[in-house]
Amino acid sequence: MSAQPTPHHAAPRLLVSYQDTTPEAALARADTLAVIAFGTQADDGIDDPRLLRVRLDPLGPAPLEVWTGRAPVTHGRDGDIAWSQDGALLFGAIELDEPDAHDGIASVAETVYQRLTAFVVARGYPHLLRVWNYFDDITQGEGDDERYRRFCVGRARALTDVDPTTLPAATAIGRATDAPHRLQVYWLAAREPGTPLENPRQVSAYRYPRRYGPQSPGFARAMLPMKGADMPLMLSGTAAIVGHESQHHDDIEAQLDE
């Protein structure tokens, strides 16, 4: 499906809820931007760009994560990218196999972020607010060969012209799956920029020292939505860190307190 951009809304709205419902019921609403289903059991044969399946099995029940914007929502596919939009906000997702080369995760990260950034600009939603990255064996590899470090290198190669102080909130989440390895990225973008926020107790991720890899991670600690928006604060997936050091090893309660 192809659609022209819907009229601009002065006040973006996003409600994120967790619903014990079916994908069909959630997608039937005219204001549904995205439905995210977790776990391998999420493969139900529905072909809708707004339905995203994340192959990460939960420990318990997995209600659907439903993003609600403003009606009418239009949606479609542009090559490998699935998208939906409501005139103020854009949801998008892309998933690509890694090439067989040694540095496959860096290569596919660069490709994904090149396509992502070109797409949001072309559709008129150039401001990334929040990005989710899922890929296999995230901590595999020693030193600078660790897959997360190589992912950061590839992402940075695609974002060379981006001011690090304008980076979106983001997470990188590992999973263990059978071959081939795949990188799955989805995002929320807007016509108007939000305000990146940093934690005064932490060194900004994009200023991490060399000991964490050849390329510092590219994300903000949080993103404050634009003025007048009816949206939640968007937090990144940050561990119990003070300065740039992880704290409270093997003490989950203390980590949560931090």
PDB file of C-alpha atoms in Angstrom:
ATOM      1  CA  MET A   1       0.000   0.000   0.000  1.00  0.00           C
ATOM      2  CA  SER A   2       1.202   3.481  -0.808  1.00  0.00           C
ATOM      3  CA  ALA A   3      -0.155   6.681   0.653  1.00  0.00           C
ATOM      4  CA  GLN A   4       0.495  10.405   0.621  1.00  0.00           C
ATOM      5  CA  PRO A   5       1.407  12.014   3.951  1.00  0.00           C
ATOM      6  CA  THR A   6      -1.626  12.896   6.039  1.00  0.00           C
ATOM      7  CA  PRO A   7      -2.140  16.486   7.254  1.00  0.00           C
ATOM      8  CA  HIS A   8       0.281  17.718   9.900  1.00  0.00           C
ATOM      9  CA  HIS A   9      -1.010  17.573  13.486  1.00  0.00           C
ATOM     10  CA  ALA A  10       0.134  20.406  15.753  1.00  0.00           C
ATOM     11  CA  ALA A  11       0.082  18.142  18.830  1.00  0.00           C
ATOM     12  CA  PRO A  12       1.521  14.641  18.321  1.00  0.00           C
ATOM     13  CA  ARG A  13      -0.003  11.930  20.455  1.00  0.00           C
ATOM     14  CA  LEU A  14       1.348   8.512  21.369  1.00  0.00           C
ATOM     15  CA  LEU A  15      -0.102   6.046  23.846  1.00  0.00           C
ATOM     16  CA  VAL A  16       1.823   2.821  24.502  1.00  0.00           C
ATOM     17  CA  SER A  17      -0.205   0.091  26.163  1.00  0.00           C
ATOM     18  CA  TYR A  18       0.061  -3.650  26.766  1.00  0.00           C
ATOM     19  CA  GLN A  19      -3.065  -5.504  25.784  1.00  0.00           C
ATOM     20  CA  ASP A  20      -4.230  -9.071  26.146  1.00  0.00           C
ATOM     21  CA  THR A  21      -5.896  -9.064  22.742  1.00  0.00           C
ATOM     22  CA  THR A  22      -5.360 -10.383  19.223  1.00  0.00           C
ATOM     23  CA  PRO A  23      -3.303  -8.658  16.528  1.00  0.00           C
ATOM     24  CA  GLU A  24      -6.436  -8.491  14.337  1.00  0.00           C
ATOM     25  CA  ALA A  25      -8.354  -6.573  17.008  1.00  0.00           C
ATOM     26  CA  ALA A  26      -5.501  -4.159  17.687  1.00  0.00           C
ATOM     27  CA  LEU A  27      -4.915  -3.504  13.983  1.00  0.00           C
ATOM     28  CA  ALA A  28      -8.605  -2.863  13.349  1.00  0.00           C
ATOM     29  CA  ARG A  29      -8.397   0.532  15.043  1.00  0.00           C
ATOM     30  CA  ALA A  30      -7.941   3.529  12.761  1.00  0.00           C
ATOM     31  CA  ASP A  31      -5.445   5.123  15.168  1.00  0.00           C
ATOM     32  CA  THR A  32      -3.075   2.143  15.585  1.00  0.00           C
ATOM     33  CA  LEU A  33       0.483   3.026  14.580  1.00  0.00           C
ATOM     34  CA  ALA A  34       2.137  -0.252  15.571  1.00  0.00           C
ATOM     35  CA  VAL A  35       1.526  -3.587  17.231  1.00  0.00           C
ATOM     36  CA  ILE A  36       4.596  -5.384  18.576  1.00  0.00           C
ATOM     37  CA  ALA A  37       4.360  -9.101  19.306  1.00  0.00           C
ATOM     38  CA  PHE A  38       7.148 -10.777  21.278  1.00  0.00           C
ATOM     39  CA  GLY A  39       8.170 -14.406  21.029  1.00  0.00           C
ATOM     40  CA  THR A  40       8.368 -17.080  18.392  1.00  0.00           C
ATOM     41  CA  GLN A  41       4.662 -17.801  18.805  1.00  0.00           C
ATOM     42  CA  ALA A  42       3.925 -14.395  17.262  1.00  0.00           C
ATOM     43  CA  ASP A  43       4.133 -15.769  13.713  1.00  0.00           C
ATOM     44  CA  ASP A  44       0.419 -15.805  12.891  1.00  0.00           C
ATOM     45  CA  GLY A  45       0.462 -15.157   9.137  1.00  0.00           C
ATOM     46  CA  ILE A  46      -0.908 -11.609   9.303  1.00  0.00           C
ATOM     47  CA  ASP A  47       0.563  -9.330   6.624  1.00  0.00           C
ATOM     48  CA  ASP A  48       0.274  -5.772   7.920  1.00  0.00           C
ATOM     49  CA  PRO A  49       3.189  -3.279   7.998  1.00  0.00           C
ATOM     50  CA  ARG A  50       2.093  -2.131  11.446  1.00  0.00           C
ATOM     51  CA  LEU A  51       2.570  -5.614  12.960  1.00  0.00           C
ATOM     52  CA  LEU A  52       6.140  -6.228  14.084  1.00  0.00           C
ATOM     53  CA  ARG A  53       7.285  -9.609  15.375  1.00  0.00           C
ATOM     54  CA  VAL A  54      10.253  -9.575  17.742  1.00  0.00           C
ATOM     55  CA  ARG A  55      11.773 -13.041  18.081  1.00  0.00           C
ATOM     56  CA  LEU A  56      12.645 -12.712  21.749  1.00  0.00           C
ATOM     57  CA  ASP A  57      10.769 -15.190  23.913  1.00  0.00           C
ATOM     58  CA  PRO A  58       9.457 -13.762  27.187  1.00  0.00           C
ATOM     59  CA  LEU A  59       9.747 -15.491  30.554  1.00  0.00           C
ATOM     60  CA  GLY A  60       5.997 -15.233  31.100  1.00  0.00           C
ATOM     61  CA  PRO A  61       2.841 -14.029  29.352  1.00  0.00           C
ATOM     62  CA  ALA A  62       3.514 -11.602  26.520  1.00  0.00           C
ATOM     63  CA  PRO A  63       0.665  -9.154  25.904  1.00  0.00           C
ATOM     64  CA  LEU A  64       0.804  -7.176  22.708  1.00  0.00           C
ATOM     65  CA  GLU A  65       2.523  -3.788  22.828  1.00  0.00           C
ATOM     66  CA  VAL A  66       0.189  -1.377  21.045  1.00  0.00           C
ATOM     67  CA  TRP A  67       1.147   2.109  19.866  1.00  0.00           C
ATOM     68  CA  THR A  68      -1.827   4.404  19.384  1.00  0.00           C
ATOM     69  CA  GLY A  69      -1.494   7.688  17.519  1.00  0.00           C
ATOM     70  CA  ARG A  70      -4.106   9.854  15.815  1.00  0.00           C
ATOM     71  CA  ALA A  71      -6.564   8.623  13.231  1.00  0.00           C
ATOM     72  CA  PRO A  72      -6.370   8.217  10.341  1.00  0.00           C
ATOM     73  CA  VAL A  73      -3.153   6.181  10.224  1.00  0.00           C
ATOM     74  CA  THR A  74      -1.835   5.272   6.788  1.00  0.00           C
ATOM     75  CA  HIS A  75       0.709   2.524   6.207  1.00  0.00           C
ATOM     76  CA  GLY A  76       2.680   0.685   3.575  1.00  0.00           C
ATOM     77  CA  ARG A  77       5.993  -0.834   2.542  1.00  0.00           C
ATOM     78  CA  ASP A  78       8.949   0.746   0.787  1.00  0.00           C
ATOM     79  CA  GLY A  79      11.338  -2.042  -0.185  1.00  0.00           C
ATOM     80  CA  ASP A  80      12.570  -3.602   3.063  1.00  0.00           C
ATOM     81  CA  ILE A  81      10.960  -0.913   5.234  1.00  0.00           C
ATOM     82  CA  ALA A  82       7.528  -1.304   6.792  1.00  0.00           C
ATOM     83  CA  TRP A  83       5.976   1.974   7.913  1.00  0.00           C
ATOM     84  CA  SER A  84       2.917   3.753   9.270  1.00  0.00           C
ATOM     85  CA  GLN A  85       2.221   7.427   9.915  1.00  0.00           C
ATOM     86  CA  ASP A  86      -0.474   9.711  11.272  1.00  0.00           C
ATOM     87  CA  GLY A  87       0.711  13.103  10.029  1.00  0.00           C
ATOM     88  CA  ALA A  88       2.826  13.866  13.110  1.00  0.00           C
ATOM     89  CA  LEU A  89       4.562  10.576  13.955  1.00  0.00           C
ATOM     90  CA  LEU A  90       6.137   7.850  11.833  1.00  0.00           C
ATOM     91  CA  PHE A  91       6.717   4.228  12.861  1.00  0.00           C
ATOM     92  CA  GLY A  92       9.171   2.249  10.756  1.00  0.00           C
ATOM     93  CA  ALA A  93      10.898  -1.121  10.839  1.00  0.00           C
ATOM     94  CA  ILE A  94      13.551  -2.927   8.814  1.00  0.00           C
ATOM     95  CA  GLU A  95      15.159  -6.354   9.235  1.00  0.00           C
ATOM     96  CA  LEU A  96      18.130  -7.580   7.180  1.00  0.00           C
ATOM     97  CA  ASP A  97      20.359 -10.661   7.217  1.00  0.00           C
ATOM     98  CA  GLU A  98      23.981 -10.118   8.064  1.00  0.00           C
ATOM     99  CA  PRO A  99      26.452 -10.840   5.255  1.00  0.00           C
ATOM    100  CA  ASP A 100      28.760 -13.806   5.819  1.00  0.00           C
ATOM    101  CA  ALA A 101      31.840 -11.586   6.033  1.00  0.00           C
ATOM    102  CA  HIS A 102      33.770 -11.379   9.323  1.00  0.00           C
ATOM    103  CA  ASP A 103      32.497  -7.860  10.001  1.00  0.00           C
ATOM    104  CA  GLY A 104      28.933  -8.631   8.963  1.00  0.00           C
ATOM    105  CA  ILE A 105      27.239  -6.894  11.899  1.00  0.00           C
ATOM    106  CA  ALA A 106      29.051  -3.606  11.177  1.00  0.00           C
ATOM    107  CA  SER A 107      28.224  -3.837   7.478  1.00  0.00           C
ATOM    108  CA  VAL A 108      24.524  -4.524   7.984  1.00  0.00           C
ATOM    109  CA  ALA A 109      24.262  -1.828  10.681  1.00  0.00           C
ATOM    110  CA  GLU A 110      25.702   0.719   8.266  1.00  0.00           C
ATOM    111  CA  THR A 111      23.256  -0.355   5.530  1.00  0.00           C
ATOM    112  CA  VAL A 112      20.232  -0.300   7.848  1.00  0.00           C
ATOM    113  CA  TYR A 113      20.999   3.144   9.228  1.00  0.00           C
ATOM    114  CA  GLN A 114      21.707   4.567   5.789  1.00  0.00           C
ATOM    115  CA  ARG A 115      18.280   3.376   4.611  1.00  0.00           C
ATOM    116  CA  LEU A 116      16.570   4.444   7.815  1.00  0.00           C
ATOM    117  CA  THR A 117      17.897   8.011   7.788  1.00  0.00           C
ATOM    118  CA  ALA A 118      17.193   8.488   4.076  1.00  0.00           C
ATOM    119  CA  PHE A 119      13.668   7.140   4.505  1.00  0.00           C
ATOM    120  CA  VAL A 120      12.590   9.377   7.391  1.00  0.00           C
ATOM    121  CA  VAL A 121      13.832  12.453   5.535  1.00  0.00           C
ATOM    122  CA  ALA A 122      12.087  11.444   2.310  1.00  0.00           C
ATOM    123  CA  ARG A 123       8.757  10.929   4.117  1.00  0.00           C
ATOM    124  CA  GLY A 124       8.983  14.255   5.944  1.00  0.00           C
ATOM    125  CA  TYR A 125       9.639  12.905   9.463  1.00  0.00           C
ATOM    126  CA  PRO A 126      13.354  13.674   9.781  1.00  0.00           C
ATOM    127  CA  HIS A 127      13.619  13.698  13.581  1.00  0.00           C
ATOM    128  CA  LEU A 128      14.315  10.337  15.210  1.00  0.00           C
ATOM    129  CA  LEU A 129      12.943  10.153  18.740  1.00  0.00           C
ATOM    130  CA  ARG A 130      13.576   6.531  19.730  1.00  0.00           C
ATOM    131  CA  VAL A 131      15.242   3.519  18.042  1.00  0.00           C
ATOM    132  CA  TRP A 132      15.209  -0.180  19.015  1.00  0.00           C
ATOM    133  CA  ASN A 133      17.981  -2.528  17.782  1.00  0.00           C
ATOM    134  CA  TYR A 134      17.781  -6.330  18.113  1.00  0.00           C
ATOM    135  CA  PHE A 135      20.558  -8.632  16.957  1.00  0.00           C
ATOM    136  CA  ASP A 136      22.045 -12.014  17.693  1.00  0.00           C
ATOM    137  CA  ASP A 137      24.897 -12.841  20.082  1.00  0.00           C
ATOM    138  CA  ILE A 138      25.383  -9.228  21.101  1.00  0.00           C
ATOM    139  CA  THR A 139      28.288  -9.905  23.504  1.00  0.00           C
ATOM    140  CA  GLN A 140      30.083 -12.507  21.391  1.00  0.00           C
ATOM    141  CA  GLY A 141      33.705 -11.703  20.533  1.00  0.00           C
ATOM    142  CA  GLU A 142      36.706 -10.480  22.498  1.00  0.00           C
ATOM    143  CA  GLY A 143      37.798  -6.859  22.846  1.00  0.00           C
ATOM    144  CA  ASP A 144      37.089  -4.744  19.781  1.00  0.00           C
ATOM    145  CA  ASP A 145      35.703  -7.828  18.020  1.00  0.00           C
ATOM    146  CA  GLU A 146      32.696  -7.895  20.343  1.00  0.00           C
ATOM    147  CA  ARG A 147      29.596  -7.758  18.188  1.00  0.00           C
ATOM    148  CA  TYR A 148      28.067  -4.802  20.023  1.00  0.00           C
ATOM    149  CA  ARG A 149      31.246  -2.789  19.484  1.00  0.00           C
ATOM    150  CA  ARG A 150      31.226  -3.667  15.776  1.00  0.00           C
ATOM    151  CA  PHE A 151      27.561  -2.692  15.566  1.00  0.00           C
ATOM    152  CA  CYS A 152      28.448   0.724  17.016  1.00  0.00           C
ATOM    153  CA  VAL A 153      31.136   1.131  14.357  1.00  0.00           C
ATOM    154  CA  GLY A 154      28.711   0.368  11.521  1.00  0.00           C
ATOM    155  CA  ARG A 155      25.990   2.615  12.902  1.00  0.00           C
ATOM    156  CA  ALA A 156      28.449   5.493  13.272  1.00  0.00           C
ATOM    157  CA  ARG A 157      29.636   5.108   9.670  1.00  0.00           C
ATOM    158  CA  ALA A 158      26.070   5.826   8.556  1.00  0.00           C
ATOM    159  CA  LEU A 159      25.657   8.784  10.921  1.00  0.00           C
ATOM    160  CA  THR A 160      28.871  10.678  10.216  1.00  0.00           C
ATOM    161  CA  ASP A 161      26.998  13.930   9.527  1.00  0.00           C
ATOM    162  CA  VAL A 162      24.820  13.764  12.667  1.00  0.00           C
ATOM    163  CA  ASP A 163      25.590  16.029  15.642  1.00  0.00           C
ATOM    164  CA  PRO A 164      25.943  13.592  18.577  1.00  0.00           C
ATOM    165  CA  THR A 165      24.016  15.976  20.842  1.00  0.00           C
ATOM    166  CA  THR A 166      20.927  15.404  18.643  1.00  0.00           C
ATOM    167  CA  LEU A 167      21.004  11.588  18.699  1.00  0.00           C
ATOM    168  CA  PRO A 168      17.773   9.744  19.602  1.00  0.00           C
ATOM    169  CA  ALA A 169      17.118   7.587  22.630  1.00  0.00           C
ATOM    170  CA  ALA A 170      17.896   3.962  21.784  1.00  0.00           C
ATOM    171  CA  THR A 171      18.436   0.406  22.971  1.00  0.00           C
ATOM    172  CA  ALA A 172      20.493  -2.482  21.627  1.00  0.00           C
ATOM    173  CA  ILE A 173      19.132  -5.849  22.780  1.00  0.00           C
ATOM    174  CA  GLY A 174      20.711  -9.238  22.241  1.00  0.00           C
ATOM    175  CA  ARG A 175      19.073 -12.521  21.394  1.00  0.00           C
ATOM    176  CA  ALA A 176      20.183 -16.050  20.538  1.00  0.00           C
ATOM    177  CA  THR A 177      18.761 -17.486  17.330  1.00  0.00           C
ATOM    178  CA  ASP A 178      19.702 -19.938  14.645  1.00  0.00           C
ATOM    179  CA  ALA A 179      21.604 -18.775  11.559  1.00  0.00           C
ATOM    180  CA  PRO A 180      21.430 -16.600   9.618  1.00  0.00           C
ATOM    181  CA  HIS A 181      22.094 -13.703  11.959  1.00  0.00           C
ATOM    182  CA  ARG A 182      19.708 -10.802  11.434  1.00  0.00           C
ATOM    183  CA  LEU A 183      19.574  -7.165  12.501  1.00  0.00           C
ATOM    184  CA  GLN A 184      16.091  -5.886  13.308  1.00  0.00           C
ATOM    185  CA  VAL A 185      15.624  -2.147  13.827  1.00  0.00           C
ATOM    186  CA  TYR A 186      12.453  -0.188  14.422  1.00  0.00           C
ATOM    187  CA  TRP A 187      11.904   3.433  15.294  1.00  0.00           C
ATOM    188  CA  LEU A 188       9.644   6.360  16.082  1.00  0.00           C
ATOM    189  CA  ALA A 189      10.267   9.578  14.148  1.00  0.00           C
ATOM    190  CA  ALA A 190       8.490  12.919  14.045  1.00  0.00           C
ATOM    191  CA  ARG A 191       8.078  16.041  11.964  1.00  0.00           C
ATOM    192  CA  GLU A 192       9.287  18.151  14.900  1.00  0.00           C
ATOM    193  CA  PRO A 193      12.360  17.434  17.059  1.00  0.00           C
ATOM    194  CA  GLY A 194      12.292  16.351  20.659  1.00  0.00           C
ATOM    195  CA  THR A 195      14.929  17.317  23.220  1.00  0.00           C
ATOM    196  CA  PRO A 196      17.676  14.781  24.004  1.00  0.00           C
ATOM    197  CA  LEU A 197      18.323  14.425  27.739  1.00  0.00           C
ATOM    198  CA  GLU A 198      21.436  13.227  29.537  1.00  0.00           C
ATOM    199  CA  ASN A 199      21.866  11.899  33.071  1.00  0.00           C
ATOM    200  CA  PRO A 200      24.090  14.150  35.236  1.00  0.00           C
ATOM    201  CA  ARG A 201      25.346  11.043  37.067  1.00  0.00           C
ATOM    202  CA  GLN A 202      26.533   9.470  33.832  1.00  0.00           C
ATOM    203  CA  VAL A 203      28.995  10.263  31.077  1.00  0.00           C
ATOM    204  CA  SER A 204      27.071  10.653  27.825  1.00  0.00           C
ATOM    205  CA  ALA A 205      27.311   7.404  25.873  1.00  0.00           C
ATOM    206  CA  TYR A 206      28.705   9.191  22.815  1.00  0.00           C
ATOM    207  CA  ARG A 207      31.579  10.466  24.999  1.00  0.00           C
ATOM    208  CA  TYR A 208      32.637   7.088  26.383  1.00  0.00           C
ATOM    209  CA  PRO A 209      36.415   6.540  26.532  1.00  0.00           C
ATOM    210  CA  ARG A 210      38.315   4.296  24.111  1.00  0.00           C
ATOM    211  CA  ARG A 211      38.300   1.342  26.531  1.00  0.00           C
ATOM    212  CA  TYR A 212      34.710   0.622  25.437  1.00  0.00           C
ATOM    213  CA  GLY A 213      35.577   0.226  21.798  1.00  0.00           C
ATOM    214  CA  PRO A 214      36.794   2.038  18.677  1.00  0.00           C
ATOM    215  CA  GLN A 215      33.469   3.879  18.396  1.00  0.00           C
ATOM    216  CA  SER A 216      31.452   5.222  21.312  1.00  0.00           C
ATOM    217  CA  PRO A 217      27.746   4.240  21.360  1.00  0.00           C
ATOM    218  CA  GLY A 218      25.430   6.599  19.472  1.00  0.00           C
ATOM    219  CA  PHE A 219      22.382   7.409  21.596  1.00  0.00           C
ATOM    220  CA  ALA A 220      20.918   9.865  24.097  1.00  0.00           C
ATOM    221  CA  ARG A 221      19.973   8.702  27.602  1.00  0.00           C
ATOM    222  CA  ALA A 222      16.387   9.873  27.028  1.00  0.00           C
ATOM    223  CA  MET A 223      14.246  11.965  24.692  1.00  0.00           C
ATOM    224  CA  LEU A 224      11.790  14.589  25.883  1.00  0.00           C
ATOM    225  CA  PRO A 225       8.918  14.910  23.386  1.00  0.00           C
ATOM    226  CA  MET A 226       8.293  18.188  21.624  1.00  0.00           C
ATOM    227  CA  LYS A 227       6.341  20.912  23.430  1.00  0.00           C
ATOM    228  CA  GLY A 228       2.604  20.279  23.412  1.00  0.00           C
ATOM    229  CA  ALA A 229       2.894  16.580  22.531  1.00  0.00           C
ATOM    230  CA  ASP A 230       0.793  14.035  24.398  1.00  0.00           C
ATOM    231  CA  MET A 231       3.549  11.432  24.645  1.00  0.00           C
ATOM    232  CA  PRO A 232       5.625   9.650  27.287  1.00  0.00           C
ATOM    233  CA  LEU A 233       9.247  10.438  28.057  1.00  0.00           C
ATOM    234  CA  MET A 234      11.322   8.016  25.994  1.00  0.00           C
ATOM    235  CA  LEU A 235      14.089   6.358  27.997  1.00  0.00           C
ATOM    236  CA  SER A 236      17.059   4.469  26.642  1.00  0.00           C
ATOM    237  CA  GLY A 237      18.054   1.014  27.853  1.00  0.00           C
ATOM    238  CA  THR A 238      20.809   2.061  30.227  1.00  0.00           C
ATOM    239  CA  ALA A 239      22.264  -0.236  32.894  1.00  0.00           C
ATOM    240  CA  ALA A 240      23.216   0.738  36.458  1.00  0.00           C
ATOM    241  CA  ILE A 241      26.027   3.088  35.458  1.00  0.00           C
ATOM    242  CA  VAL A 242      27.721   5.910  37.372  1.00  0.00           C
ATOM    243  CA  GLY A 243      30.101   7.942  35.244  1.00  0.00           C
ATOM    244  CA  HIS A 244      30.825   5.272  32.636  1.00  0.00           C
ATOM    245  CA  GLU A 245      31.292   2.330  35.040  1.00  0.00           C
ATOM    246  CA  SER A 246      28.703  -0.417  35.610  1.00  0.00           C
ATOM    247  CA  GLN A 247      27.744  -0.758  39.274  1.00  0.00           C
ATOM    248  CA  HIS A 248      26.427  -3.400  41.697  1.00  0.00           C
ATOM    249  CA  HIS A 249      27.461  -6.608  39.939  1.00  0.00           C
ATOM    250  CA  ASP A 250      25.230  -9.561  40.884  1.00  0.00           C
ATOM    251  CA  ASP A 251      22.858  -7.340  42.905  1.00  0.00           C
ATOM    252  CA  ILE A 252      19.739  -6.774  40.817  1.00  0.00           C
ATOM    253  CA  GLU A 253      17.947  -4.739  43.514  1.00  0.00           C
ATOM    254  CA  ALA A 254      20.836  -2.299  43.821  1.00  0.00           C
ATOM    255  CA  GLN A 255      21.033  -2.046  40.040  1.00  0.00           C
ATOM    256  CA  LEU A 256      17.338  -1.154  39.907  1.00  0.00           C
ATOM    257  CA  ASP A 257      17.794   1.455  42.652  1.00  0.00           C
ATOM    258  CA  GLU A 258      20.630   3.034  40.644  1.00  0.00           C
TER     259      GLU A 258
END
